[in-house]
Amino acid sequence: MRSARAIAHSNVALAKYWGKRDERLVLPETGSISITLDALWTEASVRFGEGDGPDLIEVGGAPAGPSDGRRTLRVLDLVRSMAGFSGTAEVHCWGNLPLGAGLGSSAAGFAAIATAASAALGLRLTEAEVSALARQGSGSACRSVPGGFAEWLCGRAPDGSDSYAVRLFGPEHWDLRVVIAIVNSGRKEVSSRLGMRRTAESSVFYDAWRLSVERELREVRQALADRDLTRLGEAAERSAMRMHATTLGADPPFSYWLPATLAVLSRVRVLRRGGTEAYATIDAGPNVKVLCRPQEVGVVEAALRDVQGVEDVLTSGPGPAARVLPA
Ligand code: 2P0
């Protein structure tokens, strides 16, 4: 039976990816670094059969939307071509992540699909090759393949062969926590893909962003190596604020933030003034992710729950690599 099941966890970038140098191959303008989230995951089961009917792609029991469907097909076609196989595929994904809310559903989903699909056809790929495959479903997915604290290497090769993620440290390296304030778990109006395209093409701040990334990558790498929360948190906040600043400089301008996003940012600063080390980062959505130490999770969770407009709060530690599950 040509089938396999895999699990992958979502991730949050500490140094953000925002913009592509190649849309088709999903090659980034810059490198990025993330922490994998143990608490947020997607499972994918992939089954290949003989025959030439259409592929079936389901997410959470319903047919995948056009964008997810197209991107899944791209990953399946790459796997089929590597394996010299031309049959049809059936893909089912499920997990505990709201879709398109900036909580990394596509990162976990495409990491799980790439892992399961390559295993189902018996391809013996390296972790880097699976990561490059996941990247072509969704850029941030490449970082969920090695898991832990991962760096997506920007790469230079026009074919993208050197653009994949590597594990800087495993999840056991640092018991950091990410407390997520859910402000809105609905699908965002501007997808990440469109948002970063519009920004890279039209934002008057985009060049400044691109030039600022190298320093943040160095800072984040060093802070992770030293387990230095102050250095990590400050770099992660700068990266997030600068990424979001580029959206205001786009034409037409846009923002992923809601009023409660700003209220949470303000509460995080109040926490810091009170001596709790907490630092905020925000992805392509209104929800805020707060980095802190395990012993301060209770204080941070309570503070975020208290902010008007926060619907829910959930906490995660660092998560593992994507892996094939027993049949
Ligand atoms: C990141 N984000 O580094 C950045 C920060 C959102 C903000 O990667 O077009 O779903 O599929 O490569 O990976 C979200 O965008 O976009 C993302 P595509 P993706 O995590």
CSV table of C-alpha atoms and ligand atoms in Angstrom, one decimal, residues 11-13 15-18 20 26 32 71 106-107 135 137-141 143 152 188 192-194 196 243-244 282-284, ligand 1:
chain,number,residue,atom,x,y,z
A,11,ASN,CA,6.1,27.5,14.0
A,12,VAL,CA,6.5,31.2,14.8
A,13,ALA,CA,9.3,33.2,13.2
A,15,ALA,CA,13.3,36.7,12.6
A,16,LYS,CA,10.6,37.0,10.0
A,17,TYR,CA,10.3,35.9,6.4
A,18,TRP,CA,8.5,38.5,4.4
A,20,LYS,CA,10.0,36.2,-2.2
A,26,VAL,CA,8.8,30.0,-3.1
A,32,SER,CA,14.4,33.6,8.8
A,71,ARG,CA,-0.3,24.2,-3.5
A,106,SER,CA,-0.1,26.2,6.3
A,107,ALA,CA,3.4,25.7,7.9
A,135,ARG,CA,8.8,25.0,1.1
A,137,GLY,CA,3.7,24.3,-0.5
A,138,SER,CA,4.2,27.2,1.8
A,139,GLY,CA,7.5,29.0,2.6
A,140,SER,CA,7.2,28.8,6.4
A,141,ALA,CA,6.5,25.1,6.2
A,143,ARG,CA,11.0,25.4,9.1
A,152,TRP,CA,15.5,28.7,6.7
A,188,LYS,CA,-7.5,37.0,7.4
A,192,SER,CA,0.3,36.0,3.6
A,193,ARG,CA,1.1,35.3,0.0
A,194,LEU,CA,-0.7,38.4,-1.3
A,196,MET,CA,4.1,39.9,1.1
A,243,MET,CA,7.8,43.6,9.1
A,244,HIS,CA,4.4,45.1,9.9
A,282,ILE,CA,3.0,39.1,15.4
A,283,ASP,CA,2.6,37.2,12.1
A,284,ALA,CA,0.3,37.8,9.1
B,1,2P0,C1,7.1,33.9,8.9
B,1,2P0,N1,4.9,34.6,7.8
B,1,2P0,O1,8.3,34.0,8.8
B,1,2P0,C2,6.2,35.0,8.2
B,1,2P0,C3,6.0,36.1,9.1
B,1,2P0,C4,3.9,35.5,8.2
B,1,2P0,C5,4.6,36.6,8.9
B,1,2P0,O2,5.7,32.9,6.6
B,1,2P0,O3,3.4,32.5,0.5
B,1,2P0,O4,2.2,30.9,4.7
B,1,2P0,O5,3.1,30.2,1.5
B,1,2P0,O6,5.4,31.2,1.5
B,1,2P0,O7,4.8,30.9,4.7
B,1,2P0,C6,3.4,33.2,6.5
B,1,2P0,O8,3.5,33.0,5.1
B,1,2P0,O9,3.5,32.2,2.9
B,1,2P0,C7,4.7,33.5,7.0
B,1,2P0,P1,3.9,31.5,1.5
B,1,2P0,P2,3.5,31.6,4.4
B,1,2P0,O10,6.5,33.0,9.5
